[in-house]
mmCIF file of C-alpha atoms in Angstrom:
data_model
loop_
_atom_site.group_PDB
_atom_site.id
_atom_site.type_symbol
_atom_site.label_atom_id
_atom_site.label_comp_id
_atom_site.label_asym_id
_atom_site.label_seq_id
_atom_site.Cartn_x
_atom_site.Cartn_y
_atom_site.Cartn_z
ATOM 1 C CA UNK A 11 -12.815 5.874 -9.680
ATOM 2 C CA UNK A 12 -11.181 2.388 -9.546
ATOM 3 C CA UNK A 13 -7.871 3.964 -10.669
ATOM 4 C CA UNK A 14 -8.003 6.489 -7.884
ATOM 5 C CA UNK A 15 -8.980 3.786 -5.401
ATOM 6 C CA UNK A 16 -6.115 1.783 -6.642
ATOM 7 C CA UNK A 17 -3.634 4.715 -6.288
ATOM 8 C CA UNK A 18 -4.721 5.559 -2.794
ATOM 9 C CA UNK A 19 -4.457 1.903 -1.798
ATOM 10 C CA UNK A 20 -1.029 1.597 -3.282
ATOM 11 C CA UNK A 21 0.103 4.931 -1.803
ATOM 12 C CA UNK A 22 -0.994 4.033 1.602
ATOM 13 C CA UNK A 23 -0.832 0.228 1.212
ATOM 14 C CA UNK A 24 2.286 -0.536 -0.719
ATOM 15 C CA UNK A 25 4.463 0.861 1.984
ATOM 16 C CA UNK A 26 2.177 -0.586 4.604
ATOM 17 C CA UNK A 27 2.213 -4.094 3.029
ATOM 18 C CA UNK A 28 -1.308 -4.849 2.193
ATOM 19 C CA UNK A 29 -1.540 -8.285 0.743
ATOM 20 C CA UNK A 30 -5.314 -8.180 1.233
ATOM 21 C CA UNK A 31 -5.678 -4.903 -0.744
ATOM 22 C CA UNK A 32 -2.888 -5.164 -3.238
ATOM 23 C CA UNK A 33 -4.940 -7.242 -5.633
ATOM 24 C CA UNK A 34 -8.111 -5.162 -5.505
ATOM 25 C CA UNK A 35 -9.274 -2.544 -7.983
ATOM 26 C CA UNK A 36 -6.447 -3.010 -10.565
ATOM 27 C CA UNK A 37 -7.140 -1.083 -13.685
ATOM 28 C CA UNK A 38 -6.052 -2.900 -16.852
ATOM 29 C CA UNK A 39 -2.381 -2.323 -17.290
ATOM 30 C CA UNK A 40 -1.623 -1.057 -20.709
ATOM 31 C CA UNK A 41 1.788 -2.875 -21.020
ATOM 32 C CA UNK A 42 2.099 -6.426 -22.257
ATOM 33 C CA UNK A 43 2.288 -9.055 -19.563
ATOM 34 C CA UNK A 44 6.013 -9.574 -19.613
ATOM 35 C CA UNK A 45 6.793 -5.875 -19.873
ATOM 36 C CA UNK A 46 4.403 -5.198 -17.054
ATOM 37 C CA UNK A 47 6.081 -7.925 -14.946
ATOM 38 C CA UNK A 48 9.521 -6.398 -15.552
ATOM 39 C CA UNK A 49 8.392 -2.799 -14.825
ATOM 40 C CA UNK A 50 6.455 -3.744 -11.721
ATOM 41 C CA UNK A 51 9.224 -5.814 -10.287
ATOM 42 C CA UNK A 52 11.832 -3.068 -10.952
ATOM 43 C CA UNK A 53 9.630 -0.333 -9.585
ATOM 44 C CA UNK A 54 8.663 -2.079 -6.432
ATOM 45 C CA UNK A 55 12.038 -3.621 -5.745
ATOM 46 C CA UNK A 56 13.307 -0.584 -3.835
ATOM 47 C CA UNK A 57 10.059 0.481 -2.149
ATOM 48 C CA UNK A 58 9.865 0.728 1.629
ATOM 49 C CA UNK A 59 7.753 -1.671 3.578
ATOM 50 C CA UNK A 60 5.753 -1.180 6.805
ATOM 51 C CA UNK A 61 4.109 -4.559 7.305
ATOM 52 C CA UNK A 62 0.319 -4.367 7.777
ATOM 53 C CA UNK A 63 -2.771 -5.618 6.137
ATOM 54 C CA UNK A 64 -5.667 -3.267 5.993
ATOM 55 C CA UNK A 65 -9.251 -2.943 4.644
ATOM 56 C CA UNK A 66 -10.806 -0.018 2.854
ATOM 57 C CA UNK A 67 -14.341 1.000 3.923
ATOM 58 C CA UNK A 68 -16.066 1.498 0.481
ATOM 59 C CA UNK A 69 -18.618 3.898 1.934
ATOM 60 C CA UNK A 70 -16.185 6.266 3.657
ATOM 61 C CA UNK A 71 -12.893 5.477 2.037
ATOM 62 C CA UNK A 72 -11.270 4.950 5.516
ATOM 63 C CA UNK A 73 -8.378 2.491 5.706
ATOM 64 C CA UNK A 74 -8.299 0.343 8.810
ATOM 65 C CA UNK A 75 -5.427 -1.881 9.877
ATOM 66 C CA UNK A 76 -6.670 -5.487 10.039
ATOM 67 C CA UNK A 77 -3.355 -7.184 10.823
ATOM 68 C CA UNK A 78 0.115 -6.238 11.795
ATOM 69 C CA UNK A 79 2.754 -8.564 10.404
ATOM 70 C CA UNK A 80 4.855 -10.055 13.153
ATOM 71 C CA UNK A 81 8.456 -8.727 13.381
ATOM 72 C CA UNK A 82 7.624 -5.916 10.831
ATOM 73 C CA UNK A 83 8.493 -2.311 10.995
ATOM 74 C CA UNK A 84 4.860 -1.635 11.869
ATOM 75 C CA UNK A 85 5.046 -3.941 14.873
ATOM 76 C CA UNK A 86 8.216 -2.327 16.091
ATOM 77 C CA UNK A 87 6.681 1.137 15.728
ATOM 78 C CA UNK A 88 3.521 0.151 17.614
ATOM 79 C CA UNK A 89 0.850 0.097 14.933
ATOM 80 C CA UNK A 90 -2.126 -2.017 15.996
ATOM 81 C CA UNK A 91 -4.972 -3.832 14.388
ATOM 82 C CA UNK A 92 -7.951 -1.510 14.449
ATOM 83 C CA UNK A 93 -5.941 1.669 13.851
ATOM 84 C CA UNK A 94 -7.623 3.888 11.246
ATOM 85 C CA UNK A 95 -5.124 5.543 8.976
ATOM 86 C CA UNK A 96 -5.741 9.327 8.878
ATOM 87 C CA UNK A 97 -2.587 10.848 7.322
ATOM 88 C CA UNK A 98 0.908 10.104 6.073
ATOM 89 C CA UNK A 99 3.610 12.710 6.866
ATOM 90 C CA UNK A 100 0.891 15.249 7.559
ATOM 91 C CA UNK A 101 -1.017 14.651 4.295
ATOM 92 C CA UNK A 102 -4.553 13.554 4.947
ATOM 93 C CA UNK A 103 -5.374 10.196 3.215
ATOM 94 C CA UNK A 104 -8.045 10.588 0.604
ATOM 95 C CA UNK A 105 -8.755 11.170 -3.109
ATOM 96 C CA UNK A 106 -8.474 14.920 -2.750
ATOM 97 C CA UNK A 107 -4.818 14.669 -1.827
ATOM 98 C CA UNK A 108 -3.840 12.162 -4.547
ATOM 99 C CA UNK A 109 -0.966 14.308 -5.953
ATOM 100 C CA UNK A 110 0.505 15.033 -2.502
ATOM 101 C CA UNK A 111 0.301 11.402 -1.548
ATOM 102 C CA UNK A 112 1.902 10.346 -4.735
ATOM 103 C CA UNK A 113 4.870 12.675 -3.990
ATOM 104 C CA UNK A 114 5.096 11.170 -0.511
ATOM 105 C CA UNK A 115 5.025 7.658 -1.956
ATOM 106 C CA UNK A 116 7.863 8.421 -4.369
ATOM 107 C CA UNK A 117 10.211 9.098 -1.357
ATOM 108 C CA UNK A 118 9.465 5.925 0.478
ATOM 109 C CA UNK A 119 12.551 3.754 0.452
ATOM 110 C CA UNK A 120 13.961 1.342 2.965
ATOM 111 C CA UNK A 121 15.472 3.191 5.932
ATOM 112 C CA UNK A 122 13.425 6.292 5.485
ATOM 113 C CA UNK A 123 10.895 7.225 8.205
ATOM 114 C CA UNK A 124 7.216 7.821 7.626
ATOM 115 C CA UNK A 125 4.883 9.311 10.295
ATOM 116 C CA UNK A 126 1.373 7.957 10.128
ATOM 117 C CA UNK A 127 -1.443 9.701 11.982
ATOM 118 C CA UNK A 128 -3.807 6.947 13.167
ATOM 119 C CA UNK A 129 -7.154 7.131 14.931
ATOM 120 C CA UNK A 130 -7.145 4.733 17.827
ATOM 121 C CA UNK A 131 -10.445 4.690 19.504
ATOM 122 C CA UNK A 132 -11.391 8.297 20.244
ATOM 123 C CA UNK A 133 -7.838 9.567 19.969
ATOM 124 C CA UNK A 134 -5.397 10.412 17.232
ATOM 125 C CA UNK A 135 -1.811 9.398 17.530
ATOM 126 C CA UNK A 136 1.328 9.869 15.387
ATOM 127 C CA UNK A 137 3.316 6.738 14.778
ATOM 128 C CA UNK A 138 6.770 6.924 13.126
ATOM 129 C CA UNK A 139 7.866 3.867 11.158
ATOM 130 C CA UNK A 140 11.254 3.270 9.773
ATOM 131 C CA UNK A 141 10.572 1.576 6.408
ATOM 132 C CA UNK A 142 11.988 -1.836 5.892
ATOM 133 C CA UNK A 143 12.919 -3.771 2.740
ATOM 134 C CA UNK A 144 9.973 -5.199 0.954
ATOM 135 C CA UNK A 145 10.158 -9.036 1.511
ATOM 136 C CA UNK A 146 10.592 -11.055 -1.658
ATOM 137 C CA UNK A 147 7.474 -13.045 -0.877
ATOM 138 C CA UNK A 148 5.359 -9.929 -0.561
ATOM 139 C CA UNK A 149 6.694 -8.582 -3.917
ATOM 140 C CA UNK A 150 6.051 -11.944 -5.563
ATOM 141 C CA UNK A 151 2.477 -11.998 -4.141
ATOM 142 C CA UNK A 152 1.700 -8.504 -5.468
ATOM 143 C CA UNK A 153 3.234 -9.134 -8.835
ATOM 144 C CA UNK A 154 1.435 -12.554 -9.027
ATOM 145 C CA UNK A 155 -1.921 -10.927 -8.298
ATOM 146 C CA UNK A 156 -1.335 -8.327 -11.047
ATOM 147 C CA UNK A 157 -0.325 -10.971 -13.495
ATOM 148 C CA UNK A 158 -3.628 -12.858 -12.650
ATOM 149 C CA UNK A 159 -5.428 -9.612 -13.580
ATOM 150 C CA UNK A 160 -3.622 -9.571 -16.873
ATOM 151 C CA UNK A 161 -4.578 -13.190 -17.514
ATOM 152 C CA UNK A 162 -8.238 -12.569 -16.588
ATOM 153 C CA UNK A 163 -8.481 -9.537 -18.912
ATOM 154 C CA UNK A 164 -6.603 -11.366 -21.720
ATOM 155 C CA UNK A 165 -8.994 -14.290 -21.522
ATOM 156 C CA UNK A 166 -12.081 -12.041 -21.319
ATOM 157 C CA UNK A 167 -10.912 -10.217 -24.516
ATOM 158 C CA UNK A 168 -10.335 -13.435 -26.507
#
């Protein structure tokens, strides 16, 4: 369950920039610490970035925007704090769509456009975001959090 939660968070969140969520729910990485660091940095280096922080409701699984990063693609597209993320490119966010969401995630590169369906109050609205380049400080924060997970697991096992 934690792995699915992580995947959904990463699918919806990586491209959304979710510093608040990126460190949650990590399953133990099977690679060694240095190998994991290298793989993670290489894989995430060319991922698109939206620029929001969000929170997952553990009871419903709903993802809600808690903060829009100033001068981010999200801000330029009109995403707002309080928006509930419903779908990405027409694929409903949720565990039942894990495979389809992964396929969407794999295409998310800087310059590509992603359309998010958000619930804002009583209404749903489509917001198209042109993905930006993942800022180095965001990549460093995500990699750092994951490396702390490695350290915590390594210490616990010793």
